[in-house]
Amino acid sequence: MLTCRHWIGQLRRWSSTSSRALLTDQNYVELRLDGKEVAKPLKYPTVWLRDNCQCPECFHAFTRARKSHWEQGPLNVKAESVIYNEQSQKLEVQWEDRHKSSFALEWLKERDFSEETRNKYLHNVYKPLAQLWSKKEFQQVRNEFQYEDILQKDEVLKSWLEALAVQGFAILKQAPNDMNVVRHLANRIGYIKKTTYGDIFEVKSKPNAGNYAYKMVPLPLHTDMPYYEYKAGINILHTLVQSSSVGGANTLTDGFYIADQMRQLYPDYFNVLKSIPVNWYDIGHDGDAKQPFHSLWRAPVICLDVDNQITRINQNTTKRDSRFSVPLDQVQKWYEAYNKFLELASAEAVEFKTEAGDVFVFNNLRMLHGRTAYEDSTENKRHLVGAYVDWDIIYSKLRTLKFPNAQD
Ligand code: OGA
Ligand code: NM2
Ligand code: ZN
Ligand code: ZN
């Protein structure tokens, strides 16, 4: 065992032959390991080490719950000395308040603050990196799966969910002529998302349609339910009967690709679309049994996350409120930016027509989708059944499939 006591404020030189731990100043611990396996020293803030002490007093391992630092963070607790125990491969920290912590090297390596380690975790575990695509790339990004395989094989379920996360959509083939297909798929992932339109909903031409989608008219490129704060994550649309008329085809554009194009080519328009909120609304009732609703959510067309990455697109011309609750001088410039967005989205839209037995599934935060007009006849009435699932549920399922033995 090699020990190295170190006093605050003083910097030690590394020995070239041994692994060791070092308190570089009062705020960091550096760990330099022998050999080539870790090129750069691993470096950890002492406050973070103390906060994440794994001892049973500080951490309840079974529920992975932190038991310490409930009322205040460990900001004023200083490390007195650090030791790297080569035999047990553990970093041992002696704190000034007599507390002791010990951290396994593997555990520390996985939590290294280097950009490489952070990105690896974010892309492998948190969320797969989306592959944005243009119209001409559609055939390459189009994934197809057999419906029965999704239900029976975990490996296929995993590939399907990965396709939804990466390419943003997938087509399932050979689903039976059964209203509950979408329910089975939602349950296979986890839980269906109930909305004001029920748990499953029927897209067909209905008398006194309460939603514009329930008519034979064309549907413009849109995302479903921009009027929800907790907007549906994916849309599962099962074709039971396709229209034998010329129309009833699907249109599809990668909304993230369009937003990204706007960011690169029209940065001023992009800034407008990411910052001016639009009022999205839905007032009415659906069917006799359901409650009347008055949904309203104010959000920009392009939504960014804390890393400035595109996270959600809101667009549904049929659901955009005439009330536009922004100052007068923002209106004209918003329409100009929106116009460019619609122009690019239409130019990049692909068209295809599902067949009976197809289930078209897509990321509803990302994909703009639509439909061409159709005509029902007495023998042929177009009939789709839909359901939604939230991304929290999907990512959780995907992680359990990718990392069945994950402990922390
Ligand atoms: C919808 C919708 C597509 C279709 O109902 O929101 O996008 O093909 N429908 O009818
Ligand atoms: N339906 C299919 O945003 C919308 O209202 C699109 C949603 C009615 C549940 C249609
Ligand atoms: Zn502890
Ligand atoms: Zn839709």
Tab-separated table of C-alpha atoms and ligand atoms in Angstrom:
chain	number	residue	atom	x	y	z
A	1	MET	CA	0.000	0.000	0.000
A	2	LEU	CA	1.243	3.405	-0.871
A	3	THR	CA	0.172	6.332	1.220
A	4	CYS	CA	0.561	9.971	0.605
A	5	ARG	CA	-0.372	12.484	3.239
A	6	HIS	CA	-0.738	15.908	1.975
A	7	TRP	CA	-1.381	19.280	3.550
A	8	ILE	CA	-3.726	21.902	2.222
A	9	GLY	CA	-2.243	24.450	-0.118
A	10	GLN	CA	0.861	22.482	-0.914
A	11	LEU	CA	1.459	20.737	-4.220
A	12	ARG	CA	3.256	17.415	-4.391
A	13	ARG	CA	5.183	16.138	-7.374
A	14	TRP	CA	3.990	12.882	-8.805
A	15	SER	CA	6.130	9.858	-8.402
A	16	SER	CA	6.641	8.355	-11.858
A	17	THR	CA	6.374	4.772	-10.718
A	18	SER	CA	3.348	4.505	-8.416
A	19	SER	CA	-0.344	5.228	-8.371
A	20	ARG	CA	-1.250	7.806	-5.824
A	21	ALA	CA	-3.813	10.244	-4.610
A	22	LEU	CA	-3.122	13.851	-3.915
A	23	LEU	CA	-4.976	16.768	-2.407
A	24	THR	CA	-3.932	19.438	-4.896
A	25	ASP	CA	-5.446	22.206	-2.809
A	26	GLN	CA	-8.313	22.199	-0.416
A	27	ASN	CA	-10.901	21.774	-3.189
A	28	TYR	CA	-9.630	18.874	-5.324
A	29	VAL	CA	-8.295	15.368	-5.113
A	30	GLU	CA	-6.216	14.046	-7.964
A	31	LEU	CA	-5.653	10.423	-8.619
A	32	ARG	CA	-2.771	9.412	-10.845
A	33	LEU	CA	-2.596	5.778	-11.796
A	34	ASP	CA	0.223	3.627	-12.986
A	35	GLY	CA	0.459	2.470	-16.551
A	36	LYS	CA	-1.265	3.720	-19.633
A	37	GLU	CA	-4.872	2.916	-18.734
A	38	VAL	CA	-5.652	6.418	-17.543
A	39	ALA	CA	-3.614	8.976	-19.445
A	40	LYS	CA	-4.609	12.032	-17.466
A	41	PRO	CA	-4.973	12.158	-13.688
A	42	LEU	CA	-8.547	11.778	-12.513
A	43	LYS	CA	-9.648	14.870	-10.632
A	44	TYR	CA	-12.558	15.243	-8.220
A	45	PRO	CA	-13.862	18.158	-6.176
A	46	THR	CA	-13.651	17.303	-2.464
A	47	VAL	CA	-17.125	18.731	-1.883
A	48	TRP	CA	-18.473	16.229	-4.424
A	49	LEU	CA	-16.574	13.338	-2.831
A	50	ARG	CA	-18.010	14.123	0.576
A	51	ASP	CA	-21.498	14.623	-0.868
A	52	ASN	CA	-21.265	11.193	-2.458
A	53	CYS	CA	-19.703	9.303	0.395
A	54	GLN	CA	-20.855	5.701	-0.010
A	55	CYS	CA	-20.633	4.643	3.622
A	56	PRO	CA	-23.852	3.296	5.213
A	57	GLU	CA	-24.151	6.398	7.363
A	58	CYS	CA	-24.254	8.661	4.290
A	59	PHE	CA	-25.844	6.411	1.692
A	60	HIS	CA	-28.593	3.806	1.682
A	61	ALA	CA	-27.312	1.464	-1.004
A	62	PHE	CA	-30.452	-0.595	-1.554
A	63	THR	CA	-32.619	2.400	-2.503
A	64	ARG	CA	-29.616	4.346	-3.867
A	65	ALA	CA	-30.635	7.210	-1.600
A	66	ARG	CA	-28.409	9.892	-0.153
A	67	LYS	CA	-28.916	10.054	3.610
A	68	SER	CA	-26.544	12.913	4.297
A	69	HIS	CA	-26.582	16.638	3.623
A	70	TRP	CA	-30.295	17.157	3.806
A	71	GLU	CA	-30.214	20.578	5.379
A	72	GLN	CA	-26.938	21.871	4.043
A	73	GLY	CA	-24.268	20.845	1.589
A	74	PRO	CA	-20.828	19.618	2.750
A	75	LEU	CA	-19.163	22.895	1.781
A	76	ASN	CA	-17.285	23.472	5.007
A	77	VAL	CA	-16.016	19.970	5.582
A	78	LYS	CA	-12.400	19.755	4.529
A	79	ALA	CA	-10.415	16.698	3.577
A	80	GLU	CA	-7.477	16.142	5.884
A	81	SER	CA	-5.642	13.485	3.929
A	82	VAL	CA	-6.142	11.133	1.006
A	83	ILE	CA	-4.686	7.725	0.351
A	84	TYR	CA	-4.920	5.476	-2.681
A	85	ASN	CA	-4.931	1.896	-1.508
A	86	GLU	CA	-3.482	-0.095	-4.386
A	87	GLN	CA	-4.440	-3.434	-2.935
A	88	SER	CA	-8.142	-2.729	-2.590
A	89	GLN	CA	-8.050	-0.189	-5.448
A	90	LYS	CA	-9.817	2.354	-3.323
A	91	LEU	CA	-9.406	6.018	-2.662
A	92	GLU	CA	-9.642	6.663	1.053
A	93	VAL	CA	-10.411	10.095	2.366
A	94	GLN	CA	-9.964	11.170	5.964
A	95	TRP	CA	-12.084	14.235	6.712
A	96	GLU	CA	-11.389	16.906	9.286
A	97	ASP	CA	-14.555	16.024	11.191
A	98	ARG	CA	-13.158	12.463	11.646
A	99	HIS	CA	-15.506	10.964	9.043
A	100	LYS	CA	-13.933	8.493	6.614
A	101	SER	CA	-14.928	7.749	3.016
A	102	SER	CA	-13.719	5.163	0.608
A	103	PHE	CA	-14.343	5.084	-3.138
A	104	ALA	CA	-13.690	2.182	-5.498
A	105	LEU	CA	-11.520	3.062	-8.475
A	106	GLU	CA	-14.060	1.708	-10.980
A	107	TRP	CA	-16.810	3.806	-9.395
A	108	LEU	CA	-14.597	6.879	-9.604
A	109	LYS	CA	-13.575	6.245	-13.213
A	110	GLU	CA	-17.196	6.086	-14.307
A	111	ARG	CA	-17.776	9.443	-12.679
A	112	ASP	CA	-14.682	11.208	-13.956
A	113	PHE	CA	-15.419	14.821	-14.908
A	114	SER	CA	-13.524	14.753	-18.212
A	115	GLU	CA	-15.526	15.711	-21.277
A	116	GLU	CA	-15.002	12.268	-22.769
A	117	THR	CA	-16.432	10.399	-19.772
A	118	ARG	CA	-19.327	12.817	-19.423
A	119	ASN	CA	-20.272	12.522	-23.111
A	120	LYS	CA	-19.982	8.747	-23.024
A	121	TYR	CA	-22.524	8.605	-20.228
A	122	LEU	CA	-24.818	11.188	-21.804
A	123	HIS	CA	-24.929	9.357	-25.147
A	124	ASN	CA	-24.865	5.741	-23.961
A	125	VAL	CA	-27.049	5.971	-20.902
A	126	TYR	CA	-28.923	9.265	-20.826
A	127	LYS	CA	-30.148	9.613	-24.403
A	128	PRO	CA	-28.803	8.314	-27.707
A	129	LEU	CA	-27.668	11.094	-30.012
A	130	ALA	CA	-30.362	11.956	-32.567
A	131	GLN	CA	-29.473	11.503	-36.230
A	132	LEU	CA	-31.087	14.386	-38.070
A	133	TRP	CA	-32.162	13.668	-41.615
A	134	SER	CA	-33.215	15.469	-44.756
A	135	LYS	CA	-35.683	14.334	-47.405
A	136	LYS	CA	-33.011	12.693	-49.548
A	137	GLU	CA	-31.823	10.548	-46.622
A	138	PHE	CA	-35.275	9.141	-45.864
A	139	GLN	CA	-34.696	5.674	-47.325
A	140	GLN	CA	-31.488	5.219	-45.282
A	141	VAL	CA	-33.068	6.190	-41.972
A	142	ARG	CA	-36.300	4.243	-42.476
A	143	ASN	CA	-36.454	1.262	-40.094
A	144	GLU	CA	-39.016	-1.539	-40.326
A	145	PHE	CA	-39.866	-4.165	-37.695
A	146	GLN	CA	-42.362	-7.025	-37.511
A	147	TYR	CA	-45.120	-6.331	-35.006
A	148	GLU	CA	-44.946	-9.834	-33.487
A	149	ASP	CA	-41.169	-9.556	-33.039
A	150	ILE	CA	-41.636	-6.377	-31.012
A	151	LEU	CA	-43.998	-8.202	-28.670
A	152	GLN	CA	-41.891	-11.375	-28.397
A	153	LYS	CA	-38.246	-10.364	-28.602
A	154	ASP	CA	-36.528	-7.945	-26.248
A	155	GLU	CA	-33.734	-7.424	-28.750
A	156	VAL	CA	-36.234	-6.176	-31.367
A	157	LEU	CA	-38.056	-4.044	-28.818
A	158	LYS	CA	-34.703	-2.431	-28.002
A	159	SER	CA	-33.898	-1.781	-31.665
A	160	TRP	CA	-37.327	-0.239	-32.202
A	161	LEU	CA	-36.958	2.130	-29.233
A	162	GLU	CA	-33.453	3.028	-30.386
A	163	ALA	CA	-34.779	3.849	-33.851
A	164	LEU	CA	-37.406	6.114	-32.273
A	165	ALA	CA	-34.699	7.871	-30.260
A	166	VAL	CA	-32.172	8.172	-33.090
A	167	GLN	CA	-34.051	8.431	-36.406
A	168	GLY	CA	-37.281	9.616	-34.775
A	169	PHE	CA	-39.659	7.121	-36.385
A	170	ALA	CA	-40.158	3.504	-37.439
A	171	ILE	CA	-42.736	1.388	-39.264
A	172	LEU	CA	-44.065	-1.846	-37.832
A	173	LYS	CA	-45.459	-4.441	-40.254
A	174	GLN	CA	-48.122	-7.127	-40.074
A	175	ALA	CA	-50.071	-6.071	-37.028
A	176	PRO	CA	-53.416	-7.884	-36.727
A	177	ASN	CA	-56.728	-6.222	-37.474
A	178	ASP	CA	-57.383	-5.448	-33.823
A	179	MET	CA	-58.242	-2.165	-32.084
A	180	ASN	CA	-55.905	-3.089	-29.204
A	181	VAL	CA	-52.645	-3.263	-31.176
A	182	VAL	CA	-51.624	0.235	-30.029
A	183	ARG	CA	-52.519	-0.638	-26.448
A	184	HIS	CA	-50.360	-3.785	-26.601
A	185	LEU	CA	-47.442	-1.768	-27.970
A	186	ALA	CA	-47.800	0.920	-25.302
A	187	ASN	CA	-47.963	-1.735	-22.578
A	188	ARG	CA	-44.953	-3.501	-24.042
A	189	ILE	CA	-42.985	-0.282	-23.505
A	190	GLY	CA	-44.565	0.489	-20.145
A	191	TYR	CA	-47.661	2.639	-19.794
A	192	ILE	CA	-50.004	4.320	-22.224
A	193	LYS	CA	-50.473	8.080	-21.906
A	194	LYS	CA	-54.057	9.090	-21.309
A	195	THR	CA	-55.151	12.393	-22.782
A	196	THR	CA	-58.337	14.361	-23.309
A	197	TYR	CA	-58.861	12.106	-26.342
A	198	GLY	CA	-58.889	8.933	-24.273
A	199	ASP	CA	-56.266	6.238	-23.856
A	200	ILE	CA	-56.646	5.037	-27.421
A	201	PHE	CA	-58.269	7.193	-30.083
A	202	GLU	CA	-59.754	6.513	-33.496
A	203	VAL	CA	-58.662	8.608	-36.435
A	204	LYS	CA	-61.465	8.346	-38.948
A	205	SER	CA	-64.048	10.542	-40.551
A	206	LYS	CA	-66.650	11.173	-37.846
A	207	PRO	CA	-69.898	13.101	-38.025
A	208	ASN	CA	-69.587	16.359	-36.011
A	209	ALA	CA	-65.834	15.747	-35.682
A	210	GLY	CA	-64.474	17.494	-32.583
A	211	ASN	CA	-60.957	17.578	-34.000
A	212	TYR	CA	-59.882	18.592	-37.488
A	213	ALA	CA	-57.977	15.304	-37.791
A	214	TYR	CA	-61.289	13.414	-37.635
A	215	LYS	CA	-62.318	14.603	-41.070
A	216	MET	CA	-61.291	13.608	-44.602
A	217	VAL	CA	-59.480	16.906	-45.137
A	218	PRO	CA	-55.700	17.180	-45.551
A	219	LEU	CA	-53.726	17.748	-42.352
A	220	PRO	CA	-50.846	20.210	-42.499
A	221	LEU	CA	-47.433	19.231	-41.120
A	222	HIS	CA	-47.877	19.266	-37.359
A	223	THR	CA	-46.980	17.772	-33.999
A	224	ASP	CA	-49.857	16.467	-31.888
A	225	MET	CA	-50.914	18.369	-28.802
A	226	PRO	CA	-48.623	21.411	-28.706
A	227	TYR	CA	-51.319	22.684	-26.319
A	228	TYR	CA	-50.023	20.333	-23.586
A	229	GLU	CA	-47.202	21.189	-21.210
A	230	TYR	CA	-46.604	17.437	-20.968
A	231	LYS	CA	-47.012	16.776	-24.634
A	232	ALA	CA	-47.239	13.178	-25.804
A	233	GLY	CA	-43.761	11.725	-26.424
A	234	ILE	CA	-44.463	9.290	-29.225
A	235	ASN	CA	-47.475	8.748	-31.411
A	236	ILE	CA	-48.397	5.158	-32.301
A	237	LEU	CA	-50.711	5.103	-35.331
A	238	HIS	CA	-52.075	1.756	-36.451
A	239	THR	CA	-53.690	1.550	-39.877
A	240	LEU	CA	-56.666	-0.815	-39.696
A	241	VAL	CA	-58.157	0.303	-42.988
A	242	GLN	CA	-56.311	2.463	-45.480
A	243	SER	CA	-58.181	4.612	-47.950
A	244	SER	CA	-58.462	3.196	-51.448
A	245	SER	CA	-58.917	6.744	-52.720
A	246	VAL	CA	-55.849	8.601	-54.035
A	247	GLY	CA	-55.233	10.316	-50.680
A	248	GLY	CA	-54.815	9.324	-47.066
A	249	ALA	CA	-51.026	9.263	-47.446
A	250	ASN	CA	-48.672	10.314	-44.667
A	251	THR	CA	-46.314	13.251	-44.855
A	252	LEU	CA	-43.262	13.472	-42.611
A	253	THR	CA	-40.412	15.912	-41.942
A	254	ASP	CA	-37.667	15.802	-39.329
A	255	GLY	CA	-38.506	18.945	-37.331
A	256	PHE	CA	-35.132	18.873	-35.541
A	257	TYR	CA	-33.396	18.917	-38.907
A	258	ILE	CA	-35.467	21.935	-39.957
A	259	ALA	CA	-34.720	23.765	-36.703
A	260	ASP	CA	-31.037	22.950	-37.108
A	261	GLN	CA	-31.090	24.285	-40.683
A	262	MET	CA	-32.718	27.460	-39.398
A	263	ARG	CA	-30.001	27.798	-36.748
A	264	GLN	CA	-27.288	27.528	-39.416
A	265	LEU	CA	-28.835	29.385	-42.332
A	266	TYR	CA	-31.234	31.882	-40.744
A	267	PRO	CA	-29.919	32.590	-37.233
A	268	ASP	CA	-32.140	35.655	-36.762
A	269	TYR	CA	-35.282	33.686	-37.609
A	270	PHE	CA	-34.052	30.870	-35.395
A	271	ASN	CA	-33.686	33.257	-32.450
A	272	VAL	CA	-37.204	34.532	-32.981
A	273	LEU	CA	-38.728	31.038	-33.175
A	274	LYS	CA	-36.912	29.822	-30.073
A	275	SER	CA	-37.887	32.792	-27.937
A	276	ILE	CA	-41.343	34.091	-28.875
A	277	PRO	CA	-44.045	31.982	-27.250
A	278	VAL	CA	-47.129	30.989	-29.183
A	279	ASN	CA	-50.504	30.205	-27.584
A	280	TRP	CA	-51.507	26.666	-28.529
A	281	TYR	CA	-55.049	25.660	-27.619
A	282	ASP	CA	-57.684	22.993	-27.841
A	283	ILE	CA	-61.255	23.638	-26.780
A	284	GLY	CA	-64.086	21.156	-27.143
A	285	HIS	CA	-65.047	17.636	-26.248
A	286	ASP	CA	-64.443	14.298	-27.872
A	287	GLY	CA	-67.270	11.825	-28.020
A	288	ASP	CA	-70.183	11.635	-25.604
A	289	ALA	CA	-68.551	9.974	-22.645
A	290	LYS	CA	-65.594	12.301	-22.374
A	291	GLN	CA	-65.151	15.459	-20.339
A	292	PRO	CA	-65.173	18.849	-22.062
A	293	PHE	CA	-61.684	20.315	-22.293
A	294	HIS	CA	-59.943	23.665	-22.526
A	295	SER	CA	-56.255	22.954	-23.051
A	296	LEU	CA	-53.798	25.825	-23.354
A	297	TRP	CA	-50.002	25.941	-23.414
A	298	ARG	CA	-47.743	28.830	-24.319
A	299	ALA	CA	-44.422	27.845	-25.851
A	300	PRO	CA	-42.157	28.696	-28.784
A	301	VAL	CA	-42.094	26.667	-32.012
A	302	ILE	CA	-38.481	25.672	-31.296
A	303	CYS	CA	-37.707	24.717	-27.697
A	304	LEU	CA	-34.108	24.413	-26.497
A	305	ASP	CA	-32.719	22.720	-23.407
A	306	VAL	CA	-30.057	24.031	-20.999
A	307	ASP	CA	-27.323	22.946	-23.431
A	308	ASN	CA	-29.023	24.859	-26.269
A	309	GLN	CA	-29.935	21.585	-27.943
A	310	ILE	CA	-33.288	21.366	-29.742
A	311	THR	CA	-35.648	19.379	-27.500
A	312	ARG	CA	-39.146	19.985	-28.748
A	313	ILE	CA	-40.935	21.386	-31.774
A	314	ASN	CA	-44.405	22.863	-31.429
A	315	GLN	CA	-46.358	23.267	-34.629
A	316	ASN	CA	-49.978	22.693	-35.414
A	317	THR	CA	-51.589	25.372	-37.520
A	318	THR	CA	-55.061	24.065	-36.677
A	319	LYS	CA	-54.312	24.476	-32.956
A	320	ARG	CA	-52.651	27.897	-32.961
A	321	ASP	CA	-54.723	30.386	-30.984
A	322	SER	CA	-55.682	33.745	-32.501
A	323	ARG	CA	-54.794	35.150	-29.090
A	324	PHE	CA	-51.089	35.879	-29.368
A	325	SER	CA	-50.020	37.088	-25.938
A	326	VAL	CA	-46.854	38.913	-26.913
A	327	PRO	CA	-46.049	42.634	-27.312
A	328	LEU	CA	-47.192	44.215	-30.560
A	329	ASP	CA	-43.714	44.646	-32.030
A	330	GLN	CA	-42.978	40.901	-31.900
A	331	VAL	CA	-45.790	39.798	-34.164
A	332	GLN	CA	-44.581	40.719	-37.643
A	333	LYS	CA	-41.091	39.337	-37.110
A	334	TRP	CA	-42.514	36.124	-35.673
A	335	TYR	CA	-44.629	35.571	-38.824
A	336	GLU	CA	-41.590	36.144	-41.003
A	337	ALA	CA	-39.547	33.552	-39.117
A	338	TYR	CA	-42.445	31.093	-38.955
A	339	ASN	CA	-42.978	31.451	-42.671
A	340	LYS	CA	-39.398	30.356	-43.353
A	341	PHE	CA	-39.827	27.417	-40.969
A	342	LEU	CA	-42.978	26.244	-42.797
A	343	GLU	CA	-41.319	26.724	-46.171
A	344	LEU	CA	-38.306	24.561	-45.212
A	345	ALA	CA	-40.519	21.947	-43.512
A	346	SER	CA	-42.725	21.561	-46.595
A	347	ALA	CA	-39.741	21.366	-48.925
A	348	GLU	CA	-38.248	18.540	-46.809
A	349	ALA	CA	-41.441	16.507	-46.373
A	350	VAL	CA	-41.503	12.911	-47.595
A	351	GLU	CA	-44.731	11.157	-48.538
A	352	PHE	CA	-45.653	7.502	-48.132
A	353	LYS	CA	-48.882	5.611	-47.641
A	354	THR	CA	-49.253	2.999	-44.924
A	355	GLU	CA	-51.137	-0.240	-45.582
A	356	ALA	CA	-53.575	-2.076	-43.379
A	357	GLY	CA	-51.465	-3.792	-40.701
A	358	ASP	CA	-48.814	-1.066	-40.621
A	359	VAL	CA	-48.105	0.823	-37.429
A	360	PHE	CA	-46.408	4.151	-37.963
A	361	VAL	CA	-44.639	5.282	-34.786
A	362	PHE	CA	-42.783	8.557	-34.372
A	363	ASN	CA	-41.286	11.009	-31.909
A	364	ASN	CA	-44.028	13.577	-31.432
A	365	LEU	CA	-41.601	16.119	-29.945
A	366	ARG	CA	-39.543	16.025	-33.124
A	367	MET	CA	-41.383	14.826	-36.241
A	368	LEU	CA	-43.744	17.013	-38.193
A	369	HIS	CA	-46.352	14.780	-39.723
A	370	GLY	CA	-49.447	15.275	-41.815
A	371	ARG	CA	-51.853	13.538	-44.145
A	372	THR	CA	-53.262	14.111	-47.600
A	373	ALA	CA	-57.020	14.391	-48.106
A	374	TYR	CA	-59.012	11.222	-48.793
A	375	GLU	CA	-62.514	10.087	-49.713
A	376	ASP	CA	-64.390	7.365	-47.872
A	377	SER	CA	-66.874	5.202	-49.756
A	378	THR	CA	-69.515	2.787	-48.478
A	379	GLU	CA	-67.118	-0.168	-48.882
A	380	ASN	CA	-63.948	1.586	-47.789
A	381	LYS	CA	-63.688	3.756	-44.707
A	382	ARG	CA	-60.192	4.812	-43.648
A	383	HIS	CA	-59.623	3.826	-40.034
A	384	LEU	CA	-56.575	4.353	-37.804
A	385	VAL	CA	-56.225	3.760	-34.091
A	386	GLY	CA	-53.718	5.778	-32.112
A	387	ALA	CA	-52.115	5.934	-28.685
A	388	TYR	CA	-49.375	7.916	-26.998
A	389	VAL	CA	-46.469	7.039	-24.703
A	390	ASP	CA	-44.220	9.494	-22.848
A	391	TRP	CA	-40.475	9.620	-23.349
A	392	ASP	CA	-39.784	9.119	-19.635
A	393	ILE	CA	-41.332	5.688	-19.980
A	394	ILE	CA	-39.547	4.918	-23.261
A	395	TYR	CA	-36.059	5.938	-22.139
A	396	SER	CA	-36.526	4.037	-18.903
A	397	LYS	CA	-37.481	0.880	-20.817
A	398	LEU	CA	-34.612	1.334	-23.250
A	399	ARG	CA	-32.107	1.668	-20.378
A	400	THR	CA	-33.401	-1.451	-18.656
A	401	LEU	CA	-32.970	-3.334	-21.951
A	402	LYS	CA	-29.476	-1.952	-22.578
A	403	PHE	CA	-28.251	-2.242	-18.976
A	404	PRO	CA	-30.229	-5.026	-17.271
A	405	ASN	CA	-27.622	-5.234	-14.488
A	406	ALA	CA	-27.287	-1.517	-13.812
A	407	GLN	CA	-26.789	-0.814	-10.136
A	408	ASP	CA	-26.113	2.887	-10.106
B	1	OGA	C1	-53.626	12.935	-36.393
B	1	OGA	C2	-52.822	12.541	-37.569
B	1	OGA	C3	-52.549	11.104	-39.489
B	1	OGA	C4	-53.367	10.332	-40.463
B	1	OGA	O1	-54.737	12.414	-36.266
B	1	OGA	O2	-53.160	13.766	-35.601
B	1	OGA	O3	-51.741	13.031	-37.711
B	1	OGA	O4	-52.747	9.651	-41.272
B	1	OGA	N1	-53.315	11.622	-38.411
B	1	OGA	O5	-54.583	10.426	-40.424
B	2	NM2	N1	-55.806	13.535	-31.945
B	2	NM2	C1	-55.544	12.570	-33.004
B	2	NM2	O1	-52.962	18.140	-31.799
B	2	NM2	C2	-54.004	17.595	-32.181
B	2	NM2	O2	-55.105	17.897	-31.718
B	2	NM2	C3	-53.861	16.543	-33.237
B	2	NM2	C4	-54.819	14.626	-31.959
B	2	NM2	C5	-57.157	14.048	-32.088
B	2	NM2	C6	-55.710	12.858	-30.662
B	2	NM2	C7	-54.850	15.465	-33.207
B	3	ZN	ZN	-20.056	8.675	4.859
B	4	ZN	ZN	-51.175	14.094	-35.837
